[in-house]
Short mmCIF file of C-alpha atoms in Angstrom, two decimals:
data_model
loop_
_atom_site.label_atom_id
_atom_site.label_comp_id
_atom_site.label_asym_id
_atom_site.label_seq_id
_atom_site.Cartn_x
_atom_site.Cartn_y
_atom_site.Cartn_z
CA MET A 13 -25.26 5.22 14.49
CA ASN A 14 -23.05 4.39 11.85
CA THR A 15 -23.79 3.11 8.31
CA LYS A 16 -21.97 0.17 8.76
CA HIS A 17 -24.40 -0.39 11.81
CA ILE A 18 -27.37 0.49 10.01
CA ALA A 19 -26.47 -1.49 7.60
CA ARG A 20 -26.76 -5.06 9.30
CA ILE A 21 -29.75 -3.87 10.87
CA ILE A 22 -31.52 -3.67 6.62
CA LYS A 23 -29.38 -6.94 6.12
CA THR A 24 -30.99 -8.52 9.50
CA ALA A 25 -35.21 -6.67 9.38
CA ALA A 26 -34.16 -8.37 5.08
CA GLY A 27 -32.83 -12.13 6.20
CA GLY A 28 -36.24 -12.08 8.16
CA SER A 29 -38.62 -10.87 5.57
CA LEU A 30 -36.70 -13.48 3.04
CA ILE A 31 -37.89 -15.96 5.51
CA ALA A 32 -41.59 -14.93 6.08
CA LEU A 33 -41.85 -14.24 2.46
CA ALA A 34 -40.33 -17.89 2.48
CA SER A 35 -43.33 -19.16 4.58
CA LEU A 36 -46.27 -17.80 2.62
CA SER A 37 -46.95 -21.71 1.11
CA ALA A 38 -47.47 -23.02 4.30
CA HIS A 39 -50.18 -20.49 4.55
CA ALA A 40 -51.93 -20.27 0.58
CA ALA A 41 -55.29 -21.31 1.89
CA ASP A 42 -55.33 -18.30 4.73
CA LYS A 43 -57.68 -15.69 2.68
CA GLU A 44 -56.22 -12.44 4.89
CA GLN A 45 -52.80 -12.90 2.32
CA GLY A 46 -51.96 -11.47 -1.05
CA PHE A 47 -50.39 -8.66 -2.79
CA TYR A 48 -51.11 -5.39 -2.60
CA MET A 49 -50.07 -1.29 -3.76
CA GLY A 50 -50.91 1.66 -3.69
CA ALA A 51 -50.51 5.43 -3.16
CA ASP A 52 -50.79 7.84 -0.48
CA ILE A 53 -50.13 11.57 -0.94
CA GLY A 54 -49.53 13.74 1.95
CA ARG A 55 -48.21 16.59 3.81
CA ALA A 56 -44.75 16.62 4.61
CA LYS A 57 -43.25 18.66 7.55
CA GLN A 58 -39.05 19.45 8.04
CA ASN A 59 -37.70 21.30 10.70
CA LEU A 60 -35.21 24.11 8.77
CA SER A 61 -33.15 26.75 10.15
CA ALA A 62 -29.78 29.10 9.49
CA GLY A 63 -28.55 31.29 11.74
CA SER A 64 -31.08 33.49 13.14
CA GLN A 65 -33.95 31.72 10.62
CA SER A 66 -35.86 28.07 12.27
CA SER A 67 -39.15 27.25 10.93
CA ASP A 68 -41.02 24.17 9.86
CA ARG A 69 -41.55 23.63 6.56
CA ASN A 70 -44.56 21.76 4.70
CA SER A 71 -44.74 19.84 0.55
CA SER A 72 -46.35 17.69 -1.01
CA SER A 73 -45.77 14.45 -0.86
CA LEU A 74 -45.83 10.55 -3.09
CA ASN A 75 -45.52 7.32 -1.41
CA LEU A 76 -45.51 4.29 -3.85
CA TYR A 77 -45.55 1.04 -1.98
CA GLY A 78 -46.72 -2.71 -2.72
CA GLY A 79 -46.87 -5.76 -0.09
CA TYR A 80 -47.37 -9.32 0.40
CA GLN A 81 -49.92 -9.67 3.33
CA ILE A 82 -48.19 -12.18 5.26
CA ASP A 83 -51.49 -13.46 7.87
CA LYS A 84 -54.13 -11.11 9.21
CA HIS A 85 -51.59 -9.25 11.56
CA PHE A 86 -48.40 -8.84 9.73
CA ALA A 87 -47.08 -7.46 5.93
CA VAL A 88 -44.21 -6.65 4.37
CA GLU A 89 -44.23 -4.02 2.15
CA LEU A 90 -41.41 -1.76 -0.37
CA GLY A 91 -42.10 1.21 -1.39
CA TYR A 92 -41.44 5.34 -2.66
CA ALA A 93 -42.12 8.42 -1.10
CA ASP A 94 -41.33 12.19 -2.41
CA LEU A 95 -41.11 14.37 0.02
CA GLY A 96 -41.73 17.16 -2.01
CA LYS A 97 -39.21 19.94 -1.64
CA ALA A 98 -38.32 22.39 1.45
CA LYS A 99 -36.85 25.95 1.31
CA ILE A 100 -34.87 28.32 3.70
CA GLY A 101 -33.50 30.99 2.43
CA ASP A 102 -31.90 30.67 -1.25
CA SER A 103 -30.68 27.02 -0.46
CA SER A 104 -33.41 23.85 -0.88
CA ALA A 105 -33.85 19.83 -0.44
CA LYS A 106 -35.72 17.20 -2.35
CA THR A 107 -36.24 14.11 -0.65
CA LYS A 108 -37.33 11.44 -1.68
CA ALA A 109 -36.98 7.64 -0.37
CA LEU A 110 -37.05 3.96 -0.54
CA ASN A 111 -38.35 1.90 1.62
CA ALA A 112 -38.43 -1.91 3.13
CA ASP A 113 -40.98 -2.32 5.88
CA LEU A 114 -42.80 -4.37 8.65
CA LEU A 115 -46.31 -3.95 9.63
CA VAL A 116 -48.27 -5.11 11.83
CA GLY A 117 -51.56 -4.13 12.49
CA THR A 118 -55.27 -5.42 14.40
CA ALA A 119 -58.66 -5.70 13.59
CA LEU A 120 -60.52 -3.55 15.49
CA THR A 121 -63.97 -4.03 13.37
CA PRO A 122 -64.52 -5.84 9.98
CA GLU A 123 -63.85 -2.55 8.04
CA LEU A 124 -61.72 -0.97 10.41
CA SER A 125 -57.72 -1.98 11.22
CA VAL A 126 -55.09 -0.57 13.03
CA TYR A 127 -51.41 -1.17 11.93
CA THR A 128 -48.04 0.60 12.99
CA ARG A 129 -44.69 0.20 10.45
CA LEU A 130 -40.87 -0.31 11.77
CA GLY A 131 -38.47 -0.15 8.40
CA ALA A 132 -35.67 1.18 7.45
CA ALA A 133 -34.79 3.57 4.32
CA ARG A 134 -32.43 5.03 1.92
CA TYR A 135 -32.23 8.53 1.54
CA ASP A 136 -31.85 10.62 -1.04
CA ARG A 137 -30.92 14.37 -1.43
CA ASP A 138 -30.50 16.70 -3.91
CA PHE A 139 -29.44 20.15 -2.95
CA SER A 140 -30.11 23.43 -4.21
CA ALA A 141 -26.51 24.17 -4.74
CA GLY A 142 -25.90 22.02 -6.83
CA SER A 143 -24.61 18.94 -4.42
CA SER A 144 -26.81 15.75 -3.49
CA ASP A 145 -26.58 13.26 -0.48
CA HIS A 146 -27.87 9.91 0.33
CA THR A 147 -28.00 7.52 3.92
CA VAL A 148 -29.86 4.85 5.03
CA GLY A 149 -32.57 5.96 8.17
CA PHE A 150 -35.33 3.72 10.29
CA LYS A 151 -38.54 4.93 9.39
CA LEU A 152 -41.69 4.74 12.23
CA GLY A 153 -45.18 4.97 11.18
CA ALA A 154 -48.64 3.74 12.76
CA GLY A 155 -52.11 4.10 10.99
CA MET A 156 -55.25 3.21 10.26
CA GLU A 157 -57.31 1.22 6.94
CA TYR A 158 -61.19 1.20 6.01
CA LYS A 159 -61.88 -2.17 3.97
CA LEU A 160 -64.47 -0.83 1.28
CA SER A 161 -64.60 -4.29 -0.75
CA GLU A 162 -62.18 -7.22 -0.22
CA GLN A 163 -60.25 -5.11 -2.89
CA LEU A 164 -59.03 -2.24 -2.14
CA SER A 165 -59.18 -0.16 1.06
CA VAL A 166 -58.21 3.69 1.86
CA ARG A 167 -55.95 4.88 4.75
CA THR A 168 -54.38 6.88 6.26
CA GLU A 169 -50.84 7.08 8.20
CA LEU A 170 -48.55 9.27 9.98
CA THR A 171 -44.57 8.50 9.39
CA ARG A 172 -42.15 9.29 11.13
CA TYR A 173 -38.71 9.52 8.11
CA ASN A 174 -35.08 9.91 10.50
CA ASN A 175 -31.75 10.21 9.59
CA LEU A 176 -31.79 12.01 6.53
CA PRO A 177 -28.83 13.99 4.47
CA THR A 178 -27.72 17.45 5.60
CA ALA A 179 -25.99 19.78 3.60
CA THR A 180 -23.29 21.37 5.94
CA GLY A 181 -24.06 24.87 6.52
CA GLN A 182 -27.69 24.27 4.80
CA GLY A 183 -29.45 23.42 7.78
CA PHE A 184 -31.76 20.86 6.26
CA GLY A 185 -32.99 19.06 9.41
CA ARG A 186 -32.58 15.37 9.96
CA THR A 187 -35.86 14.02 10.07
CA ALA A 188 -38.87 14.73 7.94
CA ASN A 189 -42.92 13.54 9.27
CA ASN A 190 -45.17 13.22 6.69
CA ILE A 191 -49.11 13.12 6.71
CA SER A 192 -51.15 10.86 4.31
CA ALA A 193 -53.95 9.59 3.05
CA GLY A 194 -54.70 7.15 0.06
CA VAL A 195 -55.81 4.41 -1.40
CA LYS A 196 -55.26 0.25 -1.97
CA TYR A 197 -56.45 -2.31 -4.27
CA ARG A 198 -55.36 -6.14 -3.24
CA PHE A 199 -55.06 -8.96 -5.63
#
């Protein structure tokens, strides 16, 4: 997939998000709506290979996000993810992402809900050789959220980051899987 195609998809998603946000005033009385923010910590798994070496590397991850719950089923989020540092041989890379996502969910009980996520991310990867690269790609996720109160929730999620930058000959893969848990606070 080329960069122009990905940029066009991101523009379409951003335009859809703006339309969704513009329609919020029509639903102002809905108690399900509102702004929220949160933080997740987790483990990011990246597949690496260099010559005959091949392995999965785990690193600590951090995700900070803010969003708007449009109604009981839809939300939009913006976030920052630090997927940690992966190392193979003498090479290492630090990966970070800026995200824009649409979440679609449903309640299983008054406290427990499940959701899926589809989004776009701008990835920055700094390599130990002194170079860095960035790309744009998709991310997909699925998670569960449990309400502790009207304002405070805990959630856990599995997220797949696609199309990460690679460095020629250094063996860094184009995907990362992240499992995380954290807290969410509604305003």
